[in-house]
Amino acid sequence: MNPVTLVAGFVPLVLFALLDGAIPVAAAAALAAAAAVVAFAAMVRRAVPVLPIVQAVTLAAVSALAFTGGPATQSFLTDYGRGLVSLVLAAYILATAGFAPFTAAFARAGVPREHWHSPRFIGLNRRISAAWGAAVLVLGVSHLLYGAVGASLTRFEGLVLNWGLTIVAVLVAFRYTQRTIAAARTGAVRPPQGY
């Protein structure tokens, strides 16, 4: 598994976070949903990537709510939409990590087919998926907190809350993924107990 390819799977979420506020939330969510569809089309040749599907559905729902809702709905989604979309994605990743880790679709590209269902392969992907789920959860919580108190913060405090925590969480998940993959390649990682 290439960790950079894994990170690319989150492009629609990042695009929405960057566009929301710069353009109307309905348009930001629609563009990010379209990016998720493009990401799905680009990845589907190798495996069925569920990550872009979850993002596309969630972002399309936010876009539809923003387009059809009144000013209060649009204001709420502008402040809290990034956090809510991130929390939905984190909930999906964490809920499925135990039985269908999303990283397995990325990892299969570099692993022989006979290992795809091995306890070791599944165990490694469970842990890597859980790490990314935790990172996206941090992203969601930081965006929600920023939506709630961002107006009362200095620009620097807002950047740290809105993006600083997110960057740290993503870097931790990225490094964890790299270390886990490297350990698996050298044979240093054993299957978890019970497998």
mmCIF file of C-alpha atoms in Angstrom:
data_model
loop_
_atom_site.group_PDB
_atom_site.id
_atom_site.type_symbol
_atom_site.label_atom_id
_atom_site.label_comp_id
_atom_site.label_asym_id
_atom_site.label_seq_id
_atom_site.Cartn_x
_atom_site.Cartn_y
_atom_site.Cartn_z
ATOM 1 C CA MET A 1 0.000 0.000 0.000
ATOM 2 C CA ASN A 2 1.259 3.419 -0.900
ATOM 3 C CA PRO A 3 0.383 5.849 1.940
ATOM 4 C CA VAL A 4 0.318 8.743 -0.541
ATOM 5 C CA THR A 5 -2.400 6.990 -2.576
ATOM 6 C CA LEU A 6 -4.290 6.431 0.662
ATOM 7 C CA VAL A 7 -4.118 10.135 1.514
ATOM 8 C CA ALA A 8 -5.336 10.957 -2.024
ATOM 9 C CA GLY A 9 -8.532 9.085 -1.157
ATOM 10 C CA PHE A 10 -9.379 11.942 1.226
ATOM 11 C CA VAL A 11 -9.086 14.683 -1.428
ATOM 12 C CA PRO A 12 -12.875 15.302 -1.629
ATOM 13 C CA LEU A 13 -13.039 15.902 2.139
ATOM 14 C CA VAL A 14 -10.056 18.254 2.028
ATOM 15 C CA LEU A 15 -11.478 20.065 -1.010
ATOM 16 C CA PHE A 16 -14.762 20.651 0.821
ATOM 17 C CA ALA A 17 -12.921 21.924 3.903
ATOM 18 C CA LEU A 18 -10.908 24.364 1.784
ATOM 19 C CA LEU A 19 -13.834 25.612 -0.318
ATOM 20 C CA ASP A 20 -16.440 25.905 2.444
ATOM 21 C CA GLY A 21 -16.563 29.553 3.423
ATOM 22 C CA ALA A 22 -14.655 30.693 0.342
ATOM 23 C CA ILE A 23 -17.713 29.874 -1.813
ATOM 24 C CA PRO A 24 -21.287 29.036 -0.756
ATOM 25 C CA VAL A 25 -21.528 25.756 1.159
ATOM 26 C CA ALA A 26 -23.915 24.207 -1.392
ATOM 27 C CA ALA A 27 -21.438 24.773 -4.220
ATOM 28 C CA ALA A 28 -18.469 23.651 -2.098
ATOM 29 C CA ALA A 29 -20.209 20.389 -1.197
ATOM 30 C CA ALA A 30 -21.327 19.819 -4.798
ATOM 31 C CA LEU A 31 -17.789 20.323 -6.143
ATOM 32 C CA ALA A 32 -16.334 18.044 -3.472
ATOM 33 C CA ALA A 33 -18.989 15.387 -4.231
ATOM 34 C CA ALA A 34 -18.024 15.590 -7.908
ATOM 35 C CA ALA A 35 -14.369 15.178 -6.906
ATOM 36 C CA ALA A 36 -15.356 12.054 -4.954
ATOM 37 C CA VAL A 37 -17.014 10.607 -8.054
ATOM 38 C CA VAL A 38 -13.862 11.344 -10.072
ATOM 39 C CA ALA A 39 -11.733 9.727 -7.341
ATOM 40 C CA PHE A 40 -13.963 6.660 -7.403
ATOM 41 C CA ALA A 41 -13.663 6.392 -11.192
ATOM 42 C CA ALA A 42 -9.865 6.708 -10.982
ATOM 43 C CA MET A 43 -9.542 4.078 -8.247
ATOM 44 C CA VAL A 44 -12.140 1.544 -9.371
ATOM 45 C CA ARG A 45 -9.763 -0.113 -11.836
ATOM 46 C CA ARG A 46 -7.717 -1.520 -8.959
ATOM 47 C CA ALA A 47 -10.474 -2.232 -6.410
ATOM 48 C CA VAL A 48 -13.856 -1.007 -5.239
ATOM 49 C CA PRO A 49 -12.893 2.027 -3.163
ATOM 50 C CA VAL A 50 -15.625 2.639 -0.614
ATOM 51 C CA LEU A 51 -14.042 5.814 0.773
ATOM 52 C CA PRO A 52 -14.990 8.015 -2.223
ATOM 53 C CA ILE A 53 -18.505 6.543 -2.249
ATOM 54 C CA VAL A 54 -19.113 7.480 1.394
ATOM 55 C CA GLN A 55 -17.730 10.955 0.771
ATOM 56 C CA ALA A 56 -19.804 11.443 -2.396
ATOM 57 C CA VAL A 57 -23.047 10.442 -0.675
ATOM 58 C CA THR A 58 -22.379 12.560 2.413
ATOM 59 C CA LEU A 59 -21.279 15.610 0.435
ATOM 60 C CA ALA A 60 -24.215 15.298 -1.975
ATOM 61 C CA ALA A 61 -26.576 15.235 1.028
ATOM 62 C CA VAL A 62 -24.965 18.383 2.453
ATOM 63 C CA SER A 63 -25.173 20.078 -0.942
ATOM 64 C CA ALA A 64 -28.855 19.152 -1.333
ATOM 65 C CA LEU A 65 -29.645 20.424 2.167
ATOM 66 C CA ALA A 66 -27.810 23.672 1.500
ATOM 67 C CA PHE A 67 -29.441 24.216 -1.905
ATOM 68 C CA THR A 68 -32.953 23.521 -0.600
ATOM 69 C CA GLY A 69 -32.603 24.961 2.894
ATOM 70 C CA GLY A 70 -33.087 28.529 3.921
ATOM 71 C CA PRO A 71 -30.498 31.009 5.188
ATOM 72 C CA ALA A 72 -30.430 29.419 8.654
ATOM 73 C CA THR A 73 -29.650 25.981 7.189
ATOM 74 C CA GLN A 74 -26.957 27.424 4.940
ATOM 75 C CA SER A 75 -25.398 29.317 7.848
ATOM 76 C CA PHE A 76 -25.425 26.188 10.010
ATOM 77 C CA LEU A 77 -23.828 24.091 7.254
ATOM 78 C CA THR A 78 -21.214 26.759 6.568
ATOM 79 C CA ASP A 79 -20.177 26.659 10.233
ATOM 80 C CA TYR A 80 -20.625 22.957 10.965
ATOM 81 C CA GLY A 81 -20.778 21.140 7.610
ATOM 82 C CA ARG A 82 -17.052 20.327 7.482
ATOM 83 C CA GLY A 83 -17.184 18.865 10.951
ATOM 84 C CA LEU A 84 -20.349 16.885 10.287
ATOM 85 C CA VAL A 85 -19.053 15.414 7.013
ATOM 86 C CA SER A 86 -15.803 14.459 8.743
ATOM 87 C CA LEU A 87 -17.646 12.838 11.652
ATOM 88 C CA VAL A 88 -19.821 10.789 9.281
ATOM 89 C CA LEU A 89 -16.712 9.591 7.453
ATOM 90 C CA ALA A 90 -14.896 8.851 10.732
ATOM 91 C CA ALA A 91 -17.910 6.919 12.032
ATOM 92 C CA TYR A 92 -17.985 4.846 8.847
ATOM 93 C CA ILE A 93 -14.239 4.122 8.935
ATOM 94 C CA LEU A 94 -14.235 3.192 12.625
ATOM 95 C CA ALA A 95 -17.449 1.144 12.433
ATOM 96 C CA THR A 96 -16.167 -0.932 9.511
ATOM 97 C CA ALA A 97 -12.501 -1.212 10.535
ATOM 98 C CA GLY A 98 -13.124 -4.488 12.349
ATOM 99 C CA PHE A 99 -14.761 -6.374 9.486
ATOM 100 C CA ALA A 100 -14.143 -4.375 6.274
ATOM 101 C CA PRO A 101 -11.151 -2.052 6.716
ATOM 102 C CA PHE A 102 -11.182 0.526 3.939
ATOM 103 C CA THR A 103 -7.391 0.410 3.596
ATOM 104 C CA ALA A 104 -7.563 -3.180 2.351
ATOM 105 C CA ALA A 105 -8.743 -1.891 -1.042
ATOM 106 C CA PHE A 106 -5.586 0.233 -1.287
ATOM 107 C CA ALA A 107 -3.307 -2.485 0.083
ATOM 108 C CA ARG A 108 -4.468 -5.181 -2.337
ATOM 109 C CA ALA A 109 -2.780 -3.333 -5.194
ATOM 110 C CA GLY A 110 0.638 -4.235 -3.792
ATOM 111 C CA VAL A 111 -0.039 -7.615 -2.196
ATOM 112 C CA PRO A 112 -0.402 -10.980 -3.959
ATOM 113 C CA ARG A 113 -4.013 -12.212 -4.075
ATOM 114 C CA GLU A 114 -3.281 -15.262 -1.895
ATOM 115 C CA HIS A 115 -2.584 -12.944 1.085
ATOM 116 C CA TRP A 116 -5.746 -10.829 0.798
ATOM 117 C CA HIS A 117 -7.737 -12.905 3.269
ATOM 118 C CA SER A 118 -4.913 -13.857 5.604
ATOM 119 C CA PRO A 119 -5.275 -12.916 9.288
ATOM 120 C CA ARG A 120 -2.060 -10.918 9.105
ATOM 121 C CA PHE A 121 -3.198 -8.817 6.113
ATOM 122 C CA ILE A 122 -6.624 -8.204 7.644
ATOM 123 C CA GLY A 123 -5.167 -7.422 11.069
ATOM 124 C CA LEU A 124 -2.726 -4.885 9.663
ATOM 125 C CA ASN A 125 -5.467 -3.183 7.675
ATOM 126 C CA ARG A 126 -7.782 -3.092 10.685
ATOM 127 C CA ARG A 127 -5.169 -1.191 12.656
ATOM 128 C CA ILE A 128 -4.275 1.149 9.808
ATOM 129 C CA SER A 129 -7.962 1.875 9.105
ATOM 130 C CA ALA A 130 -8.578 2.565 12.802
ATOM 131 C CA ALA A 131 -5.657 5.017 12.838
ATOM 132 C CA TRP A 132 -7.127 6.895 9.866
ATOM 133 C CA GLY A 133 -10.586 6.803 11.425
ATOM 134 C CA ALA A 134 -9.143 8.410 14.552
ATOM 135 C CA ALA A 135 -7.410 11.082 12.443
ATOM 136 C CA VAL A 136 -10.643 11.915 10.612
ATOM 137 C CA LEU A 137 -12.443 12.003 13.969
ATOM 138 C CA VAL A 138 -9.930 14.602 15.213
ATOM 139 C CA LEU A 139 -10.522 16.556 11.996
ATOM 140 C CA GLY A 140 -14.293 16.455 12.571
ATOM 141 C CA VAL A 141 -14.102 17.523 16.203
ATOM 142 C CA SER A 142 -11.667 20.357 15.448
ATOM 143 C CA HIS A 143 -13.899 21.646 12.626
ATOM 144 C CA LEU A 144 -16.983 21.481 14.873
ATOM 145 C CA LEU A 145 -15.188 23.347 17.650
ATOM 146 C CA TYR A 146 -14.015 25.944 15.159
ATOM 147 C CA GLY A 147 -17.588 26.343 13.908
ATOM 148 C CA ALA A 148 -18.755 26.939 17.471
ATOM 149 C CA VAL A 149 -16.028 29.290 18.740
ATOM 150 C CA GLY A 150 -14.009 30.322 15.681
ATOM 151 C CA ALA A 151 -15.431 33.834 15.554
ATOM 152 C CA SER A 152 -14.086 34.569 19.056
ATOM 153 C CA LEU A 153 -10.547 33.367 18.314
ATOM 154 C CA THR A 154 -7.559 35.228 16.951
ATOM 155 C CA ARG A 155 -6.532 34.288 13.426
ATOM 156 C CA PHE A 156 -3.641 32.186 14.755
ATOM 157 C CA GLU A 157 -5.831 30.393 17.317
ATOM 158 C CA GLY A 158 -8.390 29.703 14.608
ATOM 159 C CA LEU A 159 -5.749 28.240 12.299
ATOM 160 C CA VAL A 160 -4.411 26.001 15.067
ATOM 161 C CA LEU A 161 -7.885 24.754 16.014
ATOM 162 C CA ASN A 162 -9.223 24.413 12.473
ATOM 163 C CA TRP A 163 -6.113 23.092 10.703
ATOM 164 C CA GLY A 164 -3.247 22.562 13.147
ATOM 165 C CA LEU A 165 -4.858 19.655 14.993
ATOM 166 C CA THR A 166 -5.949 18.173 11.674
ATOM 167 C CA ILE A 167 -2.457 18.316 10.213
ATOM 168 C CA VAL A 168 -0.957 16.697 13.308
ATOM 169 C CA ALA A 169 -3.584 13.914 13.289
ATOM 170 C CA VAL A 170 -3.044 13.208 9.579
ATOM 171 C CA LEU A 171 0.748 13.183 9.991
ATOM 172 C CA VAL A 172 0.464 10.747 12.916
ATOM 173 C CA ALA A 173 -1.815 8.440 10.887
ATOM 174 C CA PHE A 174 0.489 8.729 7.855
ATOM 175 C CA ARG A 175 3.610 7.879 9.888
ATOM 176 C CA TYR A 176 1.779 5.013 11.606
ATOM 177 C CA THR A 177 0.820 3.650 8.190
ATOM 178 C CA GLN A 178 4.396 3.912 6.933
ATOM 179 C CA ARG A 179 5.817 2.196 10.039
ATOM 180 C CA THR A 180 3.209 -0.570 9.960
ATOM 181 C CA ILE A 181 3.809 -1.276 6.277
ATOM 182 C CA ALA A 182 7.586 -1.250 6.750
ATOM 183 C CA ALA A 183 7.318 -3.624 9.719
ATOM 184 C CA ALA A 184 5.025 -5.943 7.744
ATOM 185 C CA ARG A 185 7.498 -6.063 4.855
ATOM 186 C CA THR A 186 10.348 -7.006 7.171
ATOM 187 C CA GLY A 187 8.213 -9.566 8.979
ATOM 188 C CA ALA A 188 8.401 -7.705 12.299
ATOM 189 C CA VAL A 189 4.607 -7.543 12.673
ATOM 190 C CA ARG A 190 2.788 -10.655 13.793
ATOM 191 C CA PRO A 191 -0.945 -11.265 13.552
ATOM 192 C CA PRO A 192 -2.947 -9.994 16.537
ATOM 193 C CA GLN A 193 -3.885 -12.610 19.180
ATOM 194 C CA GLY A 194 -6.944 -14.632 18.298
ATOM 195 C CA TYR A 195 -6.218 -14.837 14.550
#
